[in-house]
């Protein structure tokens, strides 16, 4: 089996596992703490990794999944959430001005370890945004991408495009020709060929809230 197909097969099996585990735990989530924890664990992993081209109806169904997981998170405290998704043990945030273990602990101290994470989706989102964990970050990135996809399907700009427009920042989309050459297109439809590849050592860095002005 080709390597790509083998990876796709493994990924599909993993999604099936997440789905089965989420569905089996969900009926008891509101009456059993262990079932609630499993629902949140597998709900975050499932929603954050389910990808592929979707119709508008499929996007709205996936959005309902995210909303359900967000609601489940409102039922636990930070102390319980840390047991489900341990804080990533990365301690160099001050050096790079990014979120790390200490930043997350400080955020929880201010919030209260035994206080509900939130009541609304917005409150849950704010908590998760300041929480340092890889699965949680993937979940949020996919959630924001999903909202952008829904907005575009409704004829509106995506979240980042809207923010860029409000702040006078030009946006580009990347495309490839049939022979593998890449080019970008700006918001006015003008295309520019890409002559230099992006350095492989670059990585995504999520800034702390309030560090960007």
PDB file of C-alpha atoms in Angstrom:
ATOM      1  CA  UNK A   1       0.000   0.000   0.000  1.00  0.00           C
ATOM      2  CA  UNK A   2       1.417   3.468  -0.885  1.00  0.00           C
ATOM      3  CA  UNK A   3       2.547   5.508   2.116  1.00  0.00           C
ATOM      4  CA  UNK A   4      -0.080   8.238   1.569  1.00  0.00           C
ATOM      5  CA  UNK A   5      -2.930   5.719   1.388  1.00  0.00           C
ATOM      6  CA  UNK A   6      -1.633   3.969   4.487  1.00  0.00           C
ATOM      7  CA  UNK A   7      -1.587   7.268   6.388  1.00  0.00           C
ATOM      8  CA  UNK A   8      -5.118   8.076   5.191  1.00  0.00           C
ATOM      9  CA  UNK A   9      -6.269   4.653   6.347  1.00  0.00           C
ATOM     10  CA  UNK A  10      -4.719   5.100   9.794  1.00  0.00           C
ATOM     11  CA  UNK A  11      -6.203   8.585  10.095  1.00  0.00           C
ATOM     12  CA  UNK A  12      -9.655   7.302   9.120  1.00  0.00           C
ATOM     13  CA  UNK A  13      -9.447   4.504  11.696  1.00  0.00           C
ATOM     14  CA  UNK A  14      -8.437   7.009  14.352  1.00  0.00           C
ATOM     15  CA  UNK A  15     -11.432   9.211  13.514  1.00  0.00           C
ATOM     16  CA  UNK A  16     -13.696   6.166  13.719  1.00  0.00           C
ATOM     17  CA  UNK A  17     -12.292   5.432  17.178  1.00  0.00           C
ATOM     18  CA  UNK A  18     -12.877   9.014  18.308  1.00  0.00           C
ATOM     19  CA  UNK A  19     -16.417   8.948  16.945  1.00  0.00           C
ATOM     20  CA  UNK A  20     -17.332   5.605  18.543  1.00  0.00           C
ATOM     21  CA  UNK A  21     -15.855   6.660  21.887  1.00  0.00           C
ATOM     22  CA  UNK A  22     -17.621  10.033  21.795  1.00  0.00           C
ATOM     23  CA  UNK A  23     -21.009   8.550  20.895  1.00  0.00           C
ATOM     24  CA  UNK A  24     -20.761   5.787  23.511  1.00  0.00           C
ATOM     25  CA  UNK A  25     -19.926   8.245  26.312  1.00  0.00           C
ATOM     26  CA  UNK A  26     -22.373  11.008  25.376  1.00  0.00           C
ATOM     27  CA  UNK A  27     -25.635   9.458  26.701  1.00  0.00           C
ATOM     28  CA  UNK A  28     -24.240   9.399  30.261  1.00  0.00           C
ATOM     29  CA  UNK A  29     -22.261  12.642  30.037  1.00  0.00           C
ATOM     30  CA  UNK A  30     -24.797  14.673  32.016  1.00  0.00           C
ATOM     31  CA  UNK A  31     -25.045  12.213  34.892  1.00  0.00           C
ATOM     32  CA  UNK A  32     -21.593  10.622  35.119  1.00  0.00           C
ATOM     33  CA  UNK A  33     -18.320  12.514  35.548  1.00  0.00           C
ATOM     34  CA  UNK A  34     -16.215   9.862  33.804  1.00  0.00           C
ATOM     35  CA  UNK A  35     -18.556   9.795  30.809  1.00  0.00           C
ATOM     36  CA  UNK A  36     -18.466  13.603  30.689  1.00  0.00           C
ATOM     37  CA  UNK A  37     -14.654  13.581  30.664  1.00  0.00           C
ATOM     38  CA  UNK A  38     -14.578  10.995  27.861  1.00  0.00           C
ATOM     39  CA  UNK A  39     -17.127  12.984  25.868  1.00  0.00           C
ATOM     40  CA  UNK A  40     -14.973  16.104  26.088  1.00  0.00           C
ATOM     41  CA  UNK A  41     -11.755  14.204  25.348  1.00  0.00           C
ATOM     42  CA  UNK A  42     -12.999  12.438  22.240  1.00  0.00           C
ATOM     43  CA  UNK A  43     -15.260  15.301  21.159  1.00  0.00           C
ATOM     44  CA  UNK A  44     -12.292  17.705  21.028  1.00  0.00           C
ATOM     45  CA  UNK A  45     -10.124  15.160  19.226  1.00  0.00           C
ATOM     46  CA  UNK A  46     -12.883  14.299  16.735  1.00  0.00           C
ATOM     47  CA  UNK A  47     -14.018  17.830  15.913  1.00  0.00           C
ATOM     48  CA  UNK A  48     -10.465  19.128  15.677  1.00  0.00           C
ATOM     49  CA  UNK A  49      -9.357  16.544  13.138  1.00  0.00           C
ATOM     50  CA  UNK A  50     -12.357  15.822  10.925  1.00  0.00           C
ATOM     51  CA  UNK A  51     -11.476  17.433   7.594  1.00  0.00           C
ATOM     52  CA  UNK A  52     -12.308  17.288   3.911  1.00  0.00           C
ATOM     53  CA  UNK A  53     -14.442  19.241   1.479  1.00  0.00           C
ATOM     54  CA  UNK A  54     -17.953  19.789   2.834  1.00  0.00           C
ATOM     55  CA  UNK A  55     -21.238  21.116   1.545  1.00  0.00           C
ATOM     56  CA  UNK A  56     -22.944  23.948   3.400  1.00  0.00           C
ATOM     57  CA  UNK A  57     -25.263  21.444   5.103  1.00  0.00           C
ATOM     58  CA  UNK A  58     -22.264  19.356   6.224  1.00  0.00           C
ATOM     59  CA  UNK A  59     -20.546  22.481   7.545  1.00  0.00           C
ATOM     60  CA  UNK A  60     -23.566  23.339   9.676  1.00  0.00           C
ATOM     61  CA  UNK A  61     -23.713  19.784  11.040  1.00  0.00           C
ATOM     62  CA  UNK A  62     -20.041  19.974  11.993  1.00  0.00           C
ATOM     63  CA  UNK A  63     -20.661  23.358  13.603  1.00  0.00           C
ATOM     64  CA  UNK A  64     -23.329  21.716  15.773  1.00  0.00           C
ATOM     65  CA  UNK A  65     -20.714  19.165  16.864  1.00  0.00           C
ATOM     66  CA  UNK A  66     -18.376  21.960  17.934  1.00  0.00           C
ATOM     67  CA  UNK A  67     -21.187  23.719  19.792  1.00  0.00           C
ATOM     68  CA  UNK A  68     -22.036  20.470  21.587  1.00  0.00           C
ATOM     69  CA  UNK A  69     -18.432  19.990  22.688  1.00  0.00           C
ATOM     70  CA  UNK A  70     -18.260  23.612  23.830  1.00  0.00           C
ATOM     71  CA  UNK A  71     -21.396  23.069  25.901  1.00  0.00           C
ATOM     72  CA  UNK A  72     -19.871  19.971  27.497  1.00  0.00           C
ATOM     73  CA  UNK A  73     -16.829  22.026  28.499  1.00  0.00           C
ATOM     74  CA  UNK A  74     -19.107  24.454  30.392  1.00  0.00           C
ATOM     75  CA  UNK A  75     -19.951  21.569  32.731  1.00  0.00           C
ATOM     76  CA  UNK A  76     -16.420  21.130  34.098  1.00  0.00           C
ATOM     77  CA  UNK A  77     -13.965  23.211  36.086  1.00  0.00           C
ATOM     78  CA  UNK A  78     -10.377  24.012  35.091  1.00  0.00           C
ATOM     79  CA  UNK A  79      -9.167  21.486  37.659  1.00  0.00           C
ATOM     80  CA  UNK A  80     -11.126  18.747  35.888  1.00  0.00           C
ATOM     81  CA  UNK A  81     -10.165  20.003  32.423  1.00  0.00           C
ATOM     82  CA  UNK A  82      -6.464  19.777  33.295  1.00  0.00           C
ATOM     83  CA  UNK A  83      -6.982  16.092  34.046  1.00  0.00           C
ATOM     84  CA  UNK A  84      -8.571  15.595  30.606  1.00  0.00           C
ATOM     85  CA  UNK A  85      -6.065  17.694  28.659  1.00  0.00           C
ATOM     86  CA  UNK A  86      -2.868  18.229  30.689  1.00  0.00           C
ATOM     87  CA  UNK A  87      -1.168  21.584  30.234  1.00  0.00           C
ATOM     88  CA  UNK A  88       1.735  21.261  27.822  1.00  0.00           C
ATOM     89  CA  UNK A  89       4.990  21.379  29.762  1.00  0.00           C
ATOM     90  CA  UNK A  90       6.649  24.121  27.766  1.00  0.00           C
ATOM     91  CA  UNK A  91       8.302  26.765  29.919  1.00  0.00           C
ATOM     92  CA  UNK A  92       9.962  29.243  27.526  1.00  0.00           C
ATOM     93  CA  UNK A  93       6.960  31.456  26.809  1.00  0.00           C
ATOM     94  CA  UNK A  94       8.440  34.549  28.439  1.00  0.00           C
ATOM     95  CA  UNK A  95      11.494  34.323  26.193  1.00  0.00           C
ATOM     96  CA  UNK A  96       9.406  34.152  22.992  1.00  0.00           C
ATOM     97  CA  UNK A  97       6.396  36.123  24.277  1.00  0.00           C
ATOM     98  CA  UNK A  98       4.059  33.168  23.679  1.00  0.00           C
ATOM     99  CA  UNK A  99       1.750  31.055  25.810  1.00  0.00           C
ATOM    100  CA  UNK A 100       3.351  28.352  27.917  1.00  0.00           C
ATOM    101  CA  UNK A 101       2.751  26.280  31.058  1.00  0.00           C
ATOM    102  CA  UNK A 102       3.206  29.221  33.437  1.00  0.00           C
ATOM    103  CA  UNK A 103       0.941  31.473  31.380  1.00  0.00           C
ATOM    104  CA  UNK A 104      -1.840  28.873  31.454  1.00  0.00           C
ATOM    105  CA  UNK A 105      -1.493  28.268  35.203  1.00  0.00           C
ATOM    106  CA  UNK A 106      -1.603  32.018  35.858  1.00  0.00           C
ATOM    107  CA  UNK A 107      -4.721  32.309  33.717  1.00  0.00           C
ATOM    108  CA  UNK A 108      -6.410  29.498  35.671  1.00  0.00           C
ATOM    109  CA  UNK A 109      -5.371  31.039  39.001  1.00  0.00           C
ATOM    110  CA  UNK A 110      -7.135  34.247  37.988  1.00  0.00           C
ATOM    111  CA  UNK A 111     -10.163  32.335  36.723  1.00  0.00           C
ATOM    112  CA  UNK A 112     -10.405  29.983  39.703  1.00  0.00           C
ATOM    113  CA  UNK A 113      -9.520  26.302  39.601  1.00  0.00           C
ATOM    114  CA  UNK A 114     -12.905  25.190  40.900  1.00  0.00           C
ATOM    115  CA  UNK A 115     -15.094  27.709  39.094  1.00  0.00           C
ATOM    116  CA  UNK A 116     -17.039  26.633  35.975  1.00  0.00           C
ATOM    117  CA  UNK A 117     -15.007  27.274  32.825  1.00  0.00           C
ATOM    118  CA  UNK A 118     -17.851  29.320  31.387  1.00  0.00           C
ATOM    119  CA  UNK A 119     -21.540  29.561  30.666  1.00  0.00           C
ATOM    120  CA  UNK A 120     -21.461  30.662  27.033  1.00  0.00           C
ATOM    121  CA  UNK A 121     -19.535  29.481  23.992  1.00  0.00           C
ATOM    122  CA  UNK A 122     -17.669  32.791  23.997  1.00  0.00           C
ATOM    123  CA  UNK A 123     -16.454  32.275  27.570  1.00  0.00           C
ATOM    124  CA  UNK A 124     -15.343  28.722  26.797  1.00  0.00           C
ATOM    125  CA  UNK A 125     -13.514  29.940  23.684  1.00  0.00           C
ATOM    126  CA  UNK A 126     -11.630  32.587  25.677  1.00  0.00           C
ATOM    127  CA  UNK A 127     -10.564  30.002  28.249  1.00  0.00           C
ATOM    128  CA  UNK A 128      -9.424  27.521  25.610  1.00  0.00           C
ATOM    129  CA  UNK A 129      -7.586  30.247  23.675  1.00  0.00           C
ATOM    130  CA  UNK A 130      -5.358  30.870  26.687  1.00  0.00           C
ATOM    131  CA  UNK A 131      -4.893  27.146  27.372  1.00  0.00           C
ATOM    132  CA  UNK A 132      -1.620  25.544  26.287  1.00  0.00           C
ATOM    133  CA  UNK A 133      -2.368  22.108  24.845  1.00  0.00           C
ATOM    134  CA  UNK A 134      -1.831  20.785  21.319  1.00  0.00           C
ATOM    135  CA  UNK A 135      -5.218  19.061  20.954  1.00  0.00           C
ATOM    136  CA  UNK A 136      -7.025  22.138  22.241  1.00  0.00           C
ATOM    137  CA  UNK A 137      -5.125  24.402  19.826  1.00  0.00           C
ATOM    138  CA  UNK A 138      -6.030  22.171  16.865  1.00  0.00           C
ATOM    139  CA  UNK A 139      -9.654  22.217  18.015  1.00  0.00           C
ATOM    140  CA  UNK A 140      -9.738  26.030  18.098  1.00  0.00           C
ATOM    141  CA  UNK A 141      -7.968  26.448  14.759  1.00  0.00           C
ATOM    142  CA  UNK A 142     -10.438  24.062  13.129  1.00  0.00           C
ATOM    143  CA  UNK A 143     -13.355  25.824  14.846  1.00  0.00           C
ATOM    144  CA  UNK A 144     -12.306  29.215  13.496  1.00  0.00           C
ATOM    145  CA  UNK A 145     -11.677  27.719  10.059  1.00  0.00           C
ATOM    146  CA  UNK A 146     -15.144  26.184  10.123  1.00  0.00           C
ATOM    147  CA  UNK A 147     -16.782  29.506  10.985  1.00  0.00           C
ATOM    148  CA  UNK A 148     -14.863  31.125   8.128  1.00  0.00           C
ATOM    149  CA  UNK A 149     -16.007  28.382   5.720  1.00  0.00           C
ATOM    150  CA  UNK A 150     -19.626  28.930   6.768  1.00  0.00           C
ATOM    151  CA  UNK A 151     -19.286  32.688   6.292  1.00  0.00           C
ATOM    152  CA  UNK A 152     -17.788  32.197   2.825  1.00  0.00           C
ATOM    153  CA  UNK A 153     -20.586  29.785   1.913  1.00  0.00           C
ATOM    154  CA  UNK A 154     -22.996  32.576   2.871  1.00  0.00           C
ATOM    155  CA  UNK A 155     -21.173  35.019   0.589  1.00  0.00           C
ATOM    156  CA  UNK A 156     -19.279  36.788   3.375  1.00  0.00           C
ATOM    157  CA  UNK A 157     -15.515  37.083   3.925  1.00  0.00           C
ATOM    158  CA  UNK A 158     -13.840  34.658   6.320  1.00  0.00           C
ATOM    159  CA  UNK A 159     -12.873  35.723   9.832  1.00  0.00           C
ATOM    160  CA  UNK A 160      -9.274  36.612   8.971  1.00  0.00           C
ATOM    161  CA  UNK A 161     -10.278  38.288   5.706  1.00  0.00           C
ATOM    162  CA  UNK A 162     -12.801  40.425   7.597  1.00  0.00           C
ATOM    163  CA  UNK A 163     -10.230  41.350  10.245  1.00  0.00           C
ATOM    164  CA  UNK A 164      -7.644  42.173   7.576  1.00  0.00           C
ATOM    165  CA  UNK A 165     -10.099  44.360   5.681  1.00  0.00           C
ATOM    166  CA  UNK A 166     -11.023  46.260   8.850  1.00  0.00           C
ATOM    167  CA  UNK A 167      -7.335  46.880   9.566  1.00  0.00           C
ATOM    168  CA  UNK A 168      -6.276  47.749   6.016  1.00  0.00           C
ATOM    169  CA  UNK A 169      -4.213  44.590   5.517  1.00  0.00           C
ATOM    170  CA  UNK A 170      -4.030  42.968   2.092  1.00  0.00           C
ATOM    171  CA  UNK A 171      -4.879  39.262   1.893  1.00  0.00           C
ATOM    172  CA  UNK A 172      -3.721  36.587  -0.534  1.00  0.00           C
ATOM    173  CA  UNK A 173      -4.716  33.047  -1.425  1.00  0.00           C
ATOM    174  CA  UNK A 174      -2.220  30.470  -2.711  1.00  0.00           C
ATOM    175  CA  UNK A 175      -2.867  28.371  -5.825  1.00  0.00           C
ATOM    176  CA  UNK A 176      -0.966  25.823  -7.919  1.00  0.00           C
ATOM    177  CA  UNK A 177      -0.907  25.214 -11.644  1.00  0.00           C
ATOM    178  CA  UNK A 178      -1.139  21.746 -13.209  1.00  0.00           C
ATOM    179  CA  UNK A 179       2.658  21.631 -13.513  1.00  0.00           C
ATOM    180  CA  UNK A 180       3.202  22.393  -9.814  1.00  0.00           C
ATOM    181  CA  UNK A 181       4.064  26.089 -10.025  1.00  0.00           C
ATOM    182  CA  UNK A 182       2.596  28.195  -7.234  1.00  0.00           C
ATOM    183  CA  UNK A 183       1.177  31.704  -7.298  1.00  0.00           C
ATOM    184  CA  UNK A 184      -0.820  33.972  -5.023  1.00  0.00           C
ATOM    185  CA  UNK A 185      -3.944  35.991  -5.810  1.00  0.00           C
ATOM    186  CA  UNK A 186      -4.820  39.163  -3.914  1.00  0.00           C
ATOM    187  CA  UNK A 187      -8.289  40.347  -2.957  1.00  0.00           C
ATOM    188  CA  UNK A 188      -8.584  42.187  -6.281  1.00  0.00           C
ATOM    189  CA  UNK A 189      -7.847  39.095  -8.376  1.00  0.00           C
ATOM    190  CA  UNK A 190      -4.271  40.021  -9.298  1.00  0.00           C
ATOM    191  CA  UNK A 191      -1.882  37.052  -9.401  1.00  0.00           C
ATOM    192  CA  UNK A 192       1.840  36.930  -8.608  1.00  0.00           C
ATOM    193  CA  UNK A 193       4.096  33.899  -9.146  1.00  0.00           C
ATOM    194  CA  UNK A 194       5.993  32.528  -6.150  1.00  0.00           C
ATOM    195  CA  UNK A 195       9.710  32.410  -6.847  1.00  0.00           C
ATOM    196  CA  UNK A 196      11.044  31.449  -3.437  1.00  0.00           C
ATOM    197  CA  UNK A 197       9.822  28.616  -1.236  1.00  0.00           C
ATOM    198  CA  UNK A 198       8.908  29.285   2.359  1.00  0.00           C
ATOM    199  CA  UNK A 199      11.699  28.200   4.764  1.00  0.00           C
ATOM    200  CA  UNK A 200      10.911  24.821   6.304  1.00  0.00           C
ATOM    201  CA  UNK A 201      12.110  25.902   9.742  1.00  0.00           C
ATOM    202  CA  UNK A 202       9.232  28.364  10.210  1.00  0.00           C
ATOM    203  CA  UNK A 203       6.506  27.247  12.592  1.00  0.00           C
ATOM    204  CA  UNK A 204       3.168  28.551  13.838  1.00  0.00           C
ATOM    205  CA  UNK A 205       3.473  30.618  17.017  1.00  0.00           C
ATOM    206  CA  UNK A 206       0.256  31.612  18.800  1.00  0.00           C
ATOM    207  CA  UNK A 207       0.816  34.918  20.610  1.00  0.00           C
ATOM    208  CA  UNK A 208      -0.469  35.626  24.083  1.00  0.00           C
ATOM    209  CA  UNK A 209      -3.679  37.608  24.232  1.00  0.00           C
ATOM    210  CA  UNK A 210      -2.861  41.290  24.413  1.00  0.00           C
ATOM    211  CA  UNK A 211       0.683  40.954  23.040  1.00  0.00           C
ATOM    212  CA  UNK A 212      -0.339  42.118  19.554  1.00  0.00           C
ATOM    213  CA  UNK A 213      -1.421  45.722  19.122  1.00  0.00           C
TER     214      UNK A 213
END
